[in-house]
GROMACS .gro file of C-alpha atoms in nm:
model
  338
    1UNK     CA    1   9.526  10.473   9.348
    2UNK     CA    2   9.385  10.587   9.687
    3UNK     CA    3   9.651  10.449   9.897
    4UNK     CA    4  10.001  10.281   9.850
    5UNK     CA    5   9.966  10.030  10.066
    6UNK     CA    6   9.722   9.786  10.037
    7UNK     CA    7   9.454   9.568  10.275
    8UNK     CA    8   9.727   9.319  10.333
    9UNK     CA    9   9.946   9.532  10.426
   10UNK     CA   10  10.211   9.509  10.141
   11UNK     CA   11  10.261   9.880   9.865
   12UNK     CA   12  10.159   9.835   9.463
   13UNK     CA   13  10.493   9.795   9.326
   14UNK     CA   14  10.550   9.943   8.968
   15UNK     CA   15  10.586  10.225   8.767
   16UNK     CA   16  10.210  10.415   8.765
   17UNK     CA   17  10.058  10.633   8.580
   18UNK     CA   18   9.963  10.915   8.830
   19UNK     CA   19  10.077  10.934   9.212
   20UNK     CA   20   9.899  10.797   9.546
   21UNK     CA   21   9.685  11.007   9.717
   22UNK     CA   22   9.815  10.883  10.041
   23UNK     CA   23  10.176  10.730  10.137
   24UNK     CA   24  10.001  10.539  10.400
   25UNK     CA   25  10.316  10.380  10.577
   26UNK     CA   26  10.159  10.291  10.897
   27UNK     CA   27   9.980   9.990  10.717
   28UNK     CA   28  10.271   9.854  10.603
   29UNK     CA   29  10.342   9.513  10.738
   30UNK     CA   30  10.675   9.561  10.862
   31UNK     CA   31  10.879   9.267  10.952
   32UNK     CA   32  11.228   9.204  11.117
   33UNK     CA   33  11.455   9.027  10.846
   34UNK     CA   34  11.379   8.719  11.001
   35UNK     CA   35  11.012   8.756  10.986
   36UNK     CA   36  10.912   8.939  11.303
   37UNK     CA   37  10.617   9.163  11.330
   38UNK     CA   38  10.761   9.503  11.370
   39UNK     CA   39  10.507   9.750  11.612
   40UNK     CA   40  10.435  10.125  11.599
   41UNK     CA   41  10.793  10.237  11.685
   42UNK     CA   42  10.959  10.059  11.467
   43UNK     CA   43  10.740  10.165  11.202
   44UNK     CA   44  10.769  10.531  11.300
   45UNK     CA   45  11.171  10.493  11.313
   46UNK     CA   46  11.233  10.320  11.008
   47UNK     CA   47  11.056  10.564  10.771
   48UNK     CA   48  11.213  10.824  10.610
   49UNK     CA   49  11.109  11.089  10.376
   50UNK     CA   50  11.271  11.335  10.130
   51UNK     CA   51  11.141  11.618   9.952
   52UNK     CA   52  11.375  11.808   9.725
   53UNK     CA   53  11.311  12.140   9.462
   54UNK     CA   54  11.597  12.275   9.294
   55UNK     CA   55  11.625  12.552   9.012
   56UNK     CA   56  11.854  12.604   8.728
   57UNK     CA   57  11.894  12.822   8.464
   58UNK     CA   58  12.222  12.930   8.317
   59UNK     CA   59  12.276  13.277   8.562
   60UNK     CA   60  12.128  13.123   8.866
   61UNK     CA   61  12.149  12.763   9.049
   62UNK     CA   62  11.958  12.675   9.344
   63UNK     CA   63  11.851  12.370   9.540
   64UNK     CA   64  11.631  12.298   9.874
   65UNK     CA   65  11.560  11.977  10.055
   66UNK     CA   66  11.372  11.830  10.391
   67UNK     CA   67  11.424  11.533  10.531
   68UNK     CA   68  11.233  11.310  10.822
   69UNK     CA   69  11.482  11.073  10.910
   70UNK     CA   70  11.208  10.984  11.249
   71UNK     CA   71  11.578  11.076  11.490
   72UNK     CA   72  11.663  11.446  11.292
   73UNK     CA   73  11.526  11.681  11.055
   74UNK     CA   74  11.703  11.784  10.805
   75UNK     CA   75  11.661  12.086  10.557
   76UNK     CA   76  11.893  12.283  10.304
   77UNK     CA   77  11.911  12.535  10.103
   78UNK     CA   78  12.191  12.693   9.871
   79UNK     CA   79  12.274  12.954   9.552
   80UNK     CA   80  12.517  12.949   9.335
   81UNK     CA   81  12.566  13.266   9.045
   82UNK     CA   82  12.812  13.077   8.771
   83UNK     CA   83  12.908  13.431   8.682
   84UNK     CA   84  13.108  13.513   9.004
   85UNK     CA   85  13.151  13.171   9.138
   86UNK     CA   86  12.966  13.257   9.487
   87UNK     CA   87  12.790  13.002   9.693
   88UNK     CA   88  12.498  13.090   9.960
   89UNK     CA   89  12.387  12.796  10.165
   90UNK     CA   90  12.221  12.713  10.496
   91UNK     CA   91  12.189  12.411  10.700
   92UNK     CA   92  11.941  12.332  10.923
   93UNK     CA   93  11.935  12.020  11.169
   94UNK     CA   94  11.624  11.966  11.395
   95UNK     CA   95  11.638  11.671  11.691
   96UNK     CA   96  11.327  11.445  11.630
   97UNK     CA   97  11.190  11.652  11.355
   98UNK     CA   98  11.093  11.936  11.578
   99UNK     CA   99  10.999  12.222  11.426
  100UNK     CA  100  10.887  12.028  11.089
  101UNK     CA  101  10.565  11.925  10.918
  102UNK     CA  102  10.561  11.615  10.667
  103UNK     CA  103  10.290  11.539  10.445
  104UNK     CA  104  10.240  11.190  10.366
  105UNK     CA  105  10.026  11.301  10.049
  106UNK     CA  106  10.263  11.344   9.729
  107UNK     CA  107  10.026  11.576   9.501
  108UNK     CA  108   9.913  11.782   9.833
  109UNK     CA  109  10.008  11.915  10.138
  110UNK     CA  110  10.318  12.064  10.246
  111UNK     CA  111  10.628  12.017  10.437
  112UNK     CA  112  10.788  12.231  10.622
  113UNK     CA  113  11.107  12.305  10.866
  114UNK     CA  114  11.072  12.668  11.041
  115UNK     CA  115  11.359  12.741  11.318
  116UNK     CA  116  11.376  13.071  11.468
  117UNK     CA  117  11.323  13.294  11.152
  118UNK     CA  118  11.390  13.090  10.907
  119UNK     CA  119  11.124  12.874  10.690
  120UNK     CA  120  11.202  12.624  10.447
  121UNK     CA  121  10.845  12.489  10.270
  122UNK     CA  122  10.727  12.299   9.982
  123UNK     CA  123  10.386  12.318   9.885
  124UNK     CA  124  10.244  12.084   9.671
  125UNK     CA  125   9.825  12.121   9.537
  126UNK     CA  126   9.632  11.850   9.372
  127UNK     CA  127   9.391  12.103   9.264
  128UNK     CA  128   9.644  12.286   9.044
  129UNK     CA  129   9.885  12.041   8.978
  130UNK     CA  130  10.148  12.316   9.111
  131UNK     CA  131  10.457  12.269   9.333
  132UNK     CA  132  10.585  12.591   9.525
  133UNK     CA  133  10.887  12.640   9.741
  134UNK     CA  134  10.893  12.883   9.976
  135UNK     CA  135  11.227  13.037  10.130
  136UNK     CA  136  11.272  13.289  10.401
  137UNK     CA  137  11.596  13.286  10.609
  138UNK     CA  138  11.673  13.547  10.879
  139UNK     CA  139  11.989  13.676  10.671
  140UNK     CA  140  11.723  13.849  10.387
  141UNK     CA  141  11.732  13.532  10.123
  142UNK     CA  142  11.384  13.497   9.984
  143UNK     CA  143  11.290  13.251   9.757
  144UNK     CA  144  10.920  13.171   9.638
  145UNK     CA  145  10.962  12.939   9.274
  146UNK     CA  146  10.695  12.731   9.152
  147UNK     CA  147  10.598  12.516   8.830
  148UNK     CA  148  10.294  12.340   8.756
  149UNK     CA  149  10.268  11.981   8.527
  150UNK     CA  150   9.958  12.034   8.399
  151UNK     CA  151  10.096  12.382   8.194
  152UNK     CA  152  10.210  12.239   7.987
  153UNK     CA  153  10.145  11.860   8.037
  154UNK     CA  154  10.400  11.677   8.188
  155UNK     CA  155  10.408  11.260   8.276
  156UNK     CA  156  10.570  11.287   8.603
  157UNK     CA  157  10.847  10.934   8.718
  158UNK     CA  158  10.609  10.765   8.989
  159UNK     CA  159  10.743  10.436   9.075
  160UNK     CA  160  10.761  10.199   9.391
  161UNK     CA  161  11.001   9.956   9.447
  162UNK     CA  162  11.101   9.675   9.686
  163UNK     CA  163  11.421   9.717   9.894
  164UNK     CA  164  11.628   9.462  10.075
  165UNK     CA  165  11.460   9.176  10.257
  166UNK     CA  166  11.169   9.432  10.423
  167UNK     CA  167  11.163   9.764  10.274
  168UNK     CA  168  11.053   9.937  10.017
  169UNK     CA  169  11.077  10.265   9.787
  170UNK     CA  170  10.817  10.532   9.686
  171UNK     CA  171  10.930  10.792   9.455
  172UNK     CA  172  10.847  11.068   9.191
  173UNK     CA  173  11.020  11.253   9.026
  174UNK     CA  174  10.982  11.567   8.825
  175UNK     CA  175  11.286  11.767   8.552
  176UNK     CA  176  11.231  11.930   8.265
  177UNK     CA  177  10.968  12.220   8.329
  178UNK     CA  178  10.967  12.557   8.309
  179UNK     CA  179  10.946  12.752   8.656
  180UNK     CA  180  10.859  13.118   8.720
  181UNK     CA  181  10.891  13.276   9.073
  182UNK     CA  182  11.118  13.557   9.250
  183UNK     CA  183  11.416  13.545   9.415
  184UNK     CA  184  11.592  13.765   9.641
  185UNK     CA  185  11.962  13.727   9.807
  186UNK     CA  186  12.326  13.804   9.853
  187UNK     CA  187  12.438  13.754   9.512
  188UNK     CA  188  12.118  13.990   9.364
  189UNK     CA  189  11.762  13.984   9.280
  190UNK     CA  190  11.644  13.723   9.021
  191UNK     CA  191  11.317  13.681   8.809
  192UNK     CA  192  11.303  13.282   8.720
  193UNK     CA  193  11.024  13.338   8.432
  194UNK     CA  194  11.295  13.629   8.276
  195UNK     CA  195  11.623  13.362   8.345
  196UNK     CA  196  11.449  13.069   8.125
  197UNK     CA  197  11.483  12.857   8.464
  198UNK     CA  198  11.400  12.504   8.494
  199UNK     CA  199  11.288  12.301   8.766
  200UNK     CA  200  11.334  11.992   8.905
  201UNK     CA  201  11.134  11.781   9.184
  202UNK     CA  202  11.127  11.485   9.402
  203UNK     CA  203  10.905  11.339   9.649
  204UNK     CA  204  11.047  10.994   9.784
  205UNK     CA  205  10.958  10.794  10.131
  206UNK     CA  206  10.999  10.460  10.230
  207UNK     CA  207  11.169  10.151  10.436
  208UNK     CA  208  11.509  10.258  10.258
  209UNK     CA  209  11.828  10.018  10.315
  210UNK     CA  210  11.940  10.081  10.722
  211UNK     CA  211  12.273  10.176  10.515
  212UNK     CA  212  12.297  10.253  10.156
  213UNK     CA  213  12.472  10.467   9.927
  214UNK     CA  214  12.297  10.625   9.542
  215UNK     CA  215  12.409  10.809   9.235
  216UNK     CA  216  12.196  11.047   9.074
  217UNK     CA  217  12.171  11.288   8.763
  218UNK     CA  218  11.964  11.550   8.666
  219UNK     CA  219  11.943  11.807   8.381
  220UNK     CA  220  11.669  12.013   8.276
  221UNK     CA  221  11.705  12.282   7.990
  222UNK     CA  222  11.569  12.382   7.644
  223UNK     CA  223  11.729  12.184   7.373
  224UNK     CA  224  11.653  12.378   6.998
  225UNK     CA  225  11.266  12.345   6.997
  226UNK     CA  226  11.250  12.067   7.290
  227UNK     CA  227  11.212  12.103   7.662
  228UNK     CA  228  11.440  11.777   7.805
  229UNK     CA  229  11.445  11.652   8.160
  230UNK     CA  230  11.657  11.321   8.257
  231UNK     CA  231  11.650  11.174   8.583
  232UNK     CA  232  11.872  10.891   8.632
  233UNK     CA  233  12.023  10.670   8.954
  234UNK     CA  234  12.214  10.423   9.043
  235UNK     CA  235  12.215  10.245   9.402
  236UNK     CA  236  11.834  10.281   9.469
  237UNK     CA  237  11.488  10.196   9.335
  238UNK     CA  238  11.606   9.956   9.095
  239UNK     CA  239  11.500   9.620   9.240
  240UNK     CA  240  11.270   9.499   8.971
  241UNK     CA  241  11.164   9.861   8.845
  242UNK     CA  242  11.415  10.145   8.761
  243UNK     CA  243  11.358  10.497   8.764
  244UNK     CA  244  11.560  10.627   8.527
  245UNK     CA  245  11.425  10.820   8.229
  246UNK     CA  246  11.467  11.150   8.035
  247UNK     CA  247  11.115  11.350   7.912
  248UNK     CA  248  11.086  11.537   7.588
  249UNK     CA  249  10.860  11.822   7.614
  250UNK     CA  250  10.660  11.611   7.889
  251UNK     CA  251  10.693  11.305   7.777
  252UNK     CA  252  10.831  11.065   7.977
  253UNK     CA  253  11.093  10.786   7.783
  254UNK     CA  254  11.258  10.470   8.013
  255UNK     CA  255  11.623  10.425   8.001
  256UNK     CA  256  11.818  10.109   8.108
  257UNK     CA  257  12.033  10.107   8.443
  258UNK     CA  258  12.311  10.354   8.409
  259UNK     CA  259  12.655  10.374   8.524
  260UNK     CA  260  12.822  10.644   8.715
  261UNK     CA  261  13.232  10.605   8.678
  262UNK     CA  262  13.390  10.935   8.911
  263UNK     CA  263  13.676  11.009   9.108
  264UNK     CA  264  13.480  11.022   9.483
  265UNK     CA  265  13.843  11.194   9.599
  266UNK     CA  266  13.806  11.470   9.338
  267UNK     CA  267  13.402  11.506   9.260
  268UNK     CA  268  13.481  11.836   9.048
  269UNK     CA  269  13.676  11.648   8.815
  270UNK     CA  270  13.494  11.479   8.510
  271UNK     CA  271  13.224  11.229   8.559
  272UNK     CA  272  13.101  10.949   8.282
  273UNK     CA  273  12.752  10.857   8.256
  274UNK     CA  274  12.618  10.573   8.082
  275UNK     CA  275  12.308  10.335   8.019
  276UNK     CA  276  12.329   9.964   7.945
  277UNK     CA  277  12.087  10.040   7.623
  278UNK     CA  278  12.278  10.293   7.433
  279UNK     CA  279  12.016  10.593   7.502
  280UNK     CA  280  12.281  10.798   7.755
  281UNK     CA  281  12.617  10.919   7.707
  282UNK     CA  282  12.714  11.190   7.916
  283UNK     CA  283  12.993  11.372   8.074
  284UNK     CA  284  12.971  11.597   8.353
  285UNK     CA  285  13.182  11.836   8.500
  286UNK     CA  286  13.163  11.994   8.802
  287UNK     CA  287  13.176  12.363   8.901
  288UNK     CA  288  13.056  12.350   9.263
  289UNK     CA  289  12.927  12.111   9.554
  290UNK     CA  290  12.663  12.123   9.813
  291UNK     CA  291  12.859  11.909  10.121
  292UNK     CA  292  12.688  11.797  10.471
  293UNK     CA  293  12.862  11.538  10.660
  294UNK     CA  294  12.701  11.358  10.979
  295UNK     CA  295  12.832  11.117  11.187
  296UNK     CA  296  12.627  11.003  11.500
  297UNK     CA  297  12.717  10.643  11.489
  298UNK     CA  298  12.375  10.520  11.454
  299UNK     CA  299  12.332  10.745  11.187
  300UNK     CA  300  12.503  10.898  10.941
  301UNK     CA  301  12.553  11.060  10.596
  302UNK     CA  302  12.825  11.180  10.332
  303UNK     CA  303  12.659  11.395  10.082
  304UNK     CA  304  12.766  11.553   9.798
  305UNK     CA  305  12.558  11.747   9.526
  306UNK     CA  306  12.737  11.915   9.242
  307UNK     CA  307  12.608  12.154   8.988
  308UNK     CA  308  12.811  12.181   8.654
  309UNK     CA  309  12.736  12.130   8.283
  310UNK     CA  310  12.657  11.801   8.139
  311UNK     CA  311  12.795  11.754   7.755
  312UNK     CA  312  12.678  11.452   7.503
  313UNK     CA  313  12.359  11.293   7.378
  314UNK     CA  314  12.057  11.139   7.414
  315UNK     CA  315  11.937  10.900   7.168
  316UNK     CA  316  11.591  10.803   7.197
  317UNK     CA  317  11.518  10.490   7.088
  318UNK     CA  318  11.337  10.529   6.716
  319UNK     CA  319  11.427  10.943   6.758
  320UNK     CA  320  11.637  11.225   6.636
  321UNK     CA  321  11.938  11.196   6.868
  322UNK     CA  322  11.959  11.510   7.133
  323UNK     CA  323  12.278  11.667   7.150
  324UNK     CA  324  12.372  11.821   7.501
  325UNK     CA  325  12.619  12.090   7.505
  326UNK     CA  326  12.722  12.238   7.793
  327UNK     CA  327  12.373  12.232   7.955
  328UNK     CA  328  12.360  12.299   8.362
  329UNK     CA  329  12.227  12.050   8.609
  330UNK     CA  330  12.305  11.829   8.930
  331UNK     CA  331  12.455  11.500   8.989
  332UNK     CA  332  12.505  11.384   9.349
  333UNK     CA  333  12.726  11.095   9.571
  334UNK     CA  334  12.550  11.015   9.864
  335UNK     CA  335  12.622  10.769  10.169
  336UNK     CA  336  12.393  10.713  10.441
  337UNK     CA  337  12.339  10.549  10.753
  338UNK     CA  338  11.985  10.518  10.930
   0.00000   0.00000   0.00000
């Protein structure tokens, strides 16, 4: 598919087989709610766009995100070492997305947030099939981690998806793969390749809900002689098309809508995951949290990421069921207001 959006100005909805080359928004024929043509403006202030890399292994934890919300930029980074319990993490907010770069191409391009001395960037090349993050913050952290999903072959989550009465969802996702790289910090110098690390990725963009609020869960580690990835959510991209699934050494296997039951007063205590068909049943329990809070008025967010261990099974439908035990990854509560 060259472009998501098509001549009359409406995305391919569905789950496809390999990504757009070009998130081409600015076609979109955007619409008030009760029917309105919506011009350039609109357009440009309605779309948002998230790209997200994070890392885990069991001695090392790491995330990093960019937003366009068209008003701010947004980017992030943390570390977390289970060993010691320590927690390194920036925050970076840019007015109008000053100081950032967003590609609207999936599989290429980059995107970038650079203030003063520090650079947040994720690289992504069509060529190679490899996605890179690229860290360098005035205080000495480094980080430069990168996985490709062609080595081995990997069916990456692309799906779009229509939301509310005049909006709609592109996103892909990525968990499961192995990821070599270096990184340097606070809490020690790290070799990925050495640590076993995983990787997970997302590339999403869209007319999202003007408020809206997701669950999400992510684990990627290597099970006996199987590399498993699950990617599952509940608030967003599930009108008509859902993208939760898990992958088994690359391949990519759809689960039913799941459901997230948590204590949002206490999100380090125990959380329940389940689907509708019987496939997930997981508990997760936290050992730290990423936090931002925002509140502008006309816009807004309360966002939590926690990293923890995730304990029970998989059972893929016609399979060998996959016990989890203890494995690391990410599940997130996340309110926001655009």
């Amino acid at each position: 598919m060259e472009r998501l959006i098509q001549a009359d100005g409406q995305p391919h909805y569905g789950i496809f087989k390999s990504a757009p080359k070009q998130v081409n928004y600015r076609d979109f024929d955007f619409r008030s709610p009760m029917g309105r043509r919506s011009g350039a403006l609109a357009k440009w202030r309605r779309f948002h766009q998230f790209q997200y890399f994070g890392v885990i292994s069991d001695e090392l934890i790491g995330g990093c995100a960019l937003a366009n919300l068209s008003l701010v930029g947004i980017g992030f980074v943390y570390l977390f070492h289970p060993a010691s319990g320590r927690l390194l993490q920036r925050q970076f907010k840019l007015p109008l997305g000053f100081g950032t770069v967003f590609s609207q191409t999936p599989d290429d391009g980059v995107c970038e947030l650079i203030q003063g001395r520090n650079r947040l960037r994720l690289e992504n090349c069509a060529a190679t099939g490899e996605k890179r993050l690229l860290v360098e913050l005035d205080d000495g952290l480094r980080i430069d981690a990168r996985f490709s999903e062609r080595e081995p072959a990997f069916q990456p989550m692309h799906i779009c998806t229509p939301t509310a009465v005049n909006g709609w969802v592109y996103a892909q996702k990525v968990a499961g793969v192995r990821c070599r790289g270096q990184v340097r910090s606070a809490l020690g110098n790290f070799d990925l390749a050495a640590l076993n690390a995983f990787a997970h990725h997302d590339w999403s963009g869209g007319y999202m809900r003007p408020e809206t609020h997701w669950n999400w869960a992510c684990l990627s580690a290597q099970v006996g002689d199987v590399r498993v990835g699950l990617n599952l959510s509940c608030g967003v991209n599930e009108t008509s098309f859902s993208e939760n699934c898990f992958w088994l050494d690359g391949e990519l296997l759809k689960v039913d809508g799941v459901r997230f039951q948590f204590d949002r007063d206490q999100p380090l205590h125990p959380w329940h995951i389940r689907s509708g068909d019987g496939q997930v049943e997981l508990r997760f329990t936290g050992e730290g949290m990423h936090r931002e809070r925002l509140n502008l008025g006309f816009l807004a967010s309360n966002f939590k990421q926690i990293f923890g261990r995730f304990s029970g099974e998989l059972r893929p439908l016609g399979r060998p069921v996959v016990p989890i035990d203890g494995i690391w990854g990410f599940v997130e509560d996340q309110y926001a207001k655009w």
